[in-house]
CSV table of C-alpha atoms in Angstrom, one decimal:
chain,number,residue,atom,x,y,z
X,24,UNK,CA,-10.9,10.3,-17.9
X,25,UNK,CA,-13.0,13.5,-17.8
X,26,UNK,CA,-11.8,16.8,-19.1
X,27,UNK,CA,-9.7,19.0,-16.7
X,28,UNK,CA,-10.5,22.2,-18.6
X,29,UNK,CA,-10.3,25.2,-16.3
X,30,UNK,CA,-8.2,23.2,-13.7
X,31,UNK,CA,-5.0,24.9,-12.5
X,32,UNK,CA,-1.9,23.3,-14.0
X,33,UNK,CA,-0.6,21.9,-10.6
X,34,UNK,CA,-4.0,20.2,-9.9
X,35,UNK,CA,-4.0,18.8,-13.5
X,36,UNK,CA,-0.5,17.4,-12.9
X,37,UNK,CA,-1.6,15.8,-9.6
X,38,UNK,CA,-4.6,14.3,-11.3
X,39,UNK,CA,-2.5,12.8,-14.0
X,40,UNK,CA,-0.2,11.3,-11.4
X,41,UNK,CA,-3.1,9.9,-9.5
X,42,UNK,CA,-4.5,8.2,-12.6
X,43,UNK,CA,-1.2,7.0,-13.8
X,44,UNK,CA,-0.2,5.5,-10.4
X,45,UNK,CA,-3.7,4.0,-10.0
X,46,UNK,CA,-3.3,2.4,-13.5
X,47,UNK,CA,-0.1,0.8,-12.3
X,48,UNK,CA,-1.7,-0.5,-9.2
X,49,UNK,CA,-4.6,-1.9,-11.2
X,50,UNK,CA,-2.2,-3.5,-13.6
X,51,UNK,CA,-0.6,-5.2,-10.6
X,52,UNK,CA,-3.9,-6.6,-9.5
X,53,UNK,CA,-5.6,-4.1,-7.2
X,54,UNK,CA,-9.2,-3.2,-7.8
X,55,UNK,CA,-9.5,-0.2,-10.1
X,56,UNK,CA,-11.5,2.1,-7.9
X,57,UNK,CA,-9.5,1.1,-4.8
X,58,UNK,CA,-6.3,2.0,-6.8
X,59,UNK,CA,-7.7,5.4,-7.6
X,60,UNK,CA,-8.8,6.1,-4.0
X,61,UNK,CA,-5.4,4.9,-2.7
X,62,UNK,CA,-3.5,7.1,-5.2
X,63,UNK,CA,-5.6,10.1,-4.3
X,64,UNK,CA,-4.9,9.6,-0.6
X,65,UNK,CA,-1.2,9.2,-1.3
X,66,UNK,CA,-1.2,12.4,-3.3
X,67,UNK,CA,-3.1,14.4,-0.7
X,68,UNK,CA,-1.0,16.7,1.5
X,69,UNK,CA,-2.4,15.2,4.7
X,70,UNK,CA,-2.8,11.6,3.5
X,71,UNK,CA,-6.4,11.8,4.5
X,72,UNK,CA,-9.6,12.8,2.8
X,73,UNK,CA,-13.4,12.5,3.4
X,74,UNK,CA,-15.7,10.6,1.1
X,75,UNK,CA,-17.0,13.9,-0.3
X,76,UNK,CA,-13.4,15.1,-1.1
X,77,UNK,CA,-12.6,11.8,-2.7
X,78,UNK,CA,-15.8,11.9,-4.8
X,79,UNK,CA,-15.0,15.4,-6.0
X,80,UNK,CA,-11.3,14.8,-6.7
X,81,UNK,CA,-11.9,11.5,-8.6
X,82,UNK,CA,-15.3,12.5,-10.0
X,83,UNK,CA,-16.8,9.2,-8.7
X,84,UNK,CA,-19.9,8.4,-6.7
X,85,UNK,CA,-20.0,8.1,-2.9
X,86,UNK,CA,-20.9,4.5,-3.4
X,87,UNK,CA,-17.8,3.9,-5.4
X,88,UNK,CA,-15.7,5.6,-2.7
X,89,UNK,CA,-17.4,3.4,-0.1
X,90,UNK,CA,-16.6,0.2,-1.9
X,91,UNK,CA,-13.0,1.2,-2.5
X,92,UNK,CA,-12.6,2.2,1.2
X,93,UNK,CA,-14.1,-1.1,2.3
X,94,UNK,CA,-11.5,-3.0,0.2
X,95,UNK,CA,-8.6,-0.8,1.3
X,96,UNK,CA,-9.6,-1.2,5.0
X,97,UNK,CA,-9.8,-5.0,4.7
X,98,UNK,CA,-6.3,-5.2,3.3
X,99,UNK,CA,-5.0,-2.8,5.9
X,100,UNK,CA,-4.0,0.1,3.7
X,101,UNK,CA,-6.3,2.8,5.1
X,102,UNK,CA,-8.0,3.5,8.4
X,103,UNK,CA,-11.2,5.3,9.2
X,104,UNK,CA,-11.1,8.2,11.6
X,105,UNK,CA,-14.0,10.2,12.9
X,106,UNK,CA,-13.7,14.0,12.5
X,107,UNK,CA,-14.0,15.6,15.9
X,108,UNK,CA,-17.4,17.1,16.5
X,109,UNK,CA,-19.0,15.6,13.4
X,110,UNK,CA,-20.4,12.3,12.0
X,111,UNK,CA,-18.0,12.5,9.0
X,112,UNK,CA,-15.2,10.0,8.6
X,113,UNK,CA,-11.8,10.8,7.2
X,114,UNK,CA,-10.0,8.0,5.4
X,115,UNK,CA,-6.3,8.0,6.3
X,116,UNK,CA,-3.3,6.2,4.9
X,117,UNK,CA,-1.4,4.2,7.6
X,118,UNK,CA,2.0,5.5,8.5
X,119,UNK,CA,4.7,3.6,6.8
X,120,UNK,CA,2.2,2.0,4.5
X,121,UNK,CA,4.7,0.1,2.3
X,122,UNK,CA,6.6,-1.2,5.3
X,123,UNK,CA,3.4,-2.5,6.9
X,124,UNK,CA,2.1,-4.0,3.6
X,125,UNK,CA,5.4,-5.9,3.1
X,126,UNK,CA,5.5,-7.0,6.7
X,127,UNK,CA,2.0,-8.5,6.3
X,128,UNK,CA,3.2,-10.2,3.1
X,129,UNK,CA,6.1,-11.7,5.1
X,130,UNK,CA,3.5,-13.4,7.4
X,131,UNK,CA,1.7,-14.7,4.4
X,132,UNK,CA,4.9,-16.2,2.9
X,133,UNK,CA,5.5,-18.0,6.2
X,134,UNK,CA,2.0,-19.5,6.2
X,135,UNK,CA,2.4,-20.5,2.5
X,136,UNK,CA,5.7,-22.1,3.2
X,137,UNK,CA,4.2,-24.2,6.1
X,138,UNK,CA,1.3,-25.4,3.9
X,139,UNK,CA,3.7,-26.2,1.1
X,140,UNK,CA,6.0,-28.2,3.4
X,141,UNK,CA,3.0,-30.2,4.6
X,142,UNK,CA,2.0,-30.7,1.0
X,143,UNK,CA,5.5,-31.8,0.0
X,144,UNK,CA,5.5,-34.4,2.8
X,145,UNK,CA,2.0,-35.6,1.7
X,146,UNK,CA,3.1,-35.8,-1.9
X,147,UNK,CA,6.3,-37.6,-1.1
X,148,UNK,CA,9.9,-36.4,-1.6
X,149,UNK,CA,10.5,-38.9,-4.5
X,150,UNK,CA,7.6,-37.6,-6.7
X,151,UNK,CA,7.8,-34.8,-9.2
X,152,UNK,CA,4.9,-33.0,-7.4
X,153,UNK,CA,6.7,-33.4,-4.1
X,154,UNK,CA,10.0,-32.0,-5.5
X,155,UNK,CA,8.1,-29.1,-7.1
X,156,UNK,CA,6.3,-28.3,-3.9
X,157,UNK,CA,9.5,-28.4,-1.9
X,158,UNK,CA,11.2,-26.1,-4.3
X,159,UNK,CA,8.3,-23.7,-4.0
X,160,UNK,CA,8.4,-23.8,-0.2
X,161,UNK,CA,12.2,-23.2,-0.4
X,162,UNK,CA,11.5,-20.2,-2.6
X,163,UNK,CA,9.1,-18.7,-0.1
X,164,UNK,CA,11.5,-19.4,2.8
X,165,UNK,CA,14.2,-17.5,0.8
X,166,UNK,CA,11.8,-14.6,0.1
X,167,UNK,CA,11.0,-14.4,3.8
X,168,UNK,CA,14.6,-14.3,4.8
X,169,UNK,CA,15.4,-11.7,2.2
X,170,UNK,CA,12.4,-9.6,3.1
X,171,UNK,CA,13.5,-9.4,6.7
X,172,UNK,CA,17.0,-8.2,5.6
X,173,UNK,CA,15.5,-5.8,3.2
X,174,UNK,CA,13.2,-4.3,5.8
X,175,UNK,CA,16.2,-3.8,8.2
X,176,UNK,CA,18.1,-2.1,5.4
X,177,UNK,CA,15.1,0.1,4.7
X,178,UNK,CA,14.8,1.2,8.4
X,179,UNK,CA,18.6,2.0,8.4
X,180,UNK,CA,18.3,4.0,5.2
X,181,UNK,CA,15.2,5.9,6.4
X,182,UNK,CA,16.9,6.8,9.7
X,183,UNK,CA,20.1,8.0,7.9
X,184,UNK,CA,17.9,10.2,5.6
X,185,UNK,CA,16.1,11.6,8.6
X,186,UNK,CA,19.4,12.3,10.4
X,187,UNK,CA,20.8,14.0,7.4
X,188,UNK,CA,17.7,16.1,7.0
X,189,UNK,CA,17.9,17.2,10.7
X,190,UNK,CA,21.5,18.0,10.3
X,191,UNK,CA,20.7,20.3,7.3
X,192,UNK,CA,18.0,22.3,9.2
X,193,UNK,CA,19.2,25.8,10.1
X,194,UNK,CA,19.6,26.4,13.9
X,195,UNK,CA,18.4,29.5,15.7
X,196,UNK,CA,21.2,31.7,17.1
């Protein structure tokens, strides 16, 4: 990491957060540069930045930004938007990014479960491989059911928090 000498304390703290969260994402399997770009977008006030802004904030080349954005776009974590009246693009986090990410994961679990069930049938229910494959399919079915319940609970919690926030706002007399 490069020196942040001369950087205001709040910017320095944000930079440390971006690098720390990016490190966690990388540890979980995301590409390193994509992790940094994603964390920078998450930490930006508008959840959107241009390539030049990302390059400057992360001290990386435009080519590195481009590669990271390509990956993040492919996995559905960011979108590209044209700035009105210019040829510049802004890179924007999707609304409810985590909800969308886990919803897509739910569809993947469903596909894996189907393939595993087909595999278990091909391997035979009386074989060790068939039993192992069936158990794996059952696990993915369980995960899918729980994910749906979890997402419902999240929507309820989010709605309750928003209602509570609206109730606390002062009203004009």
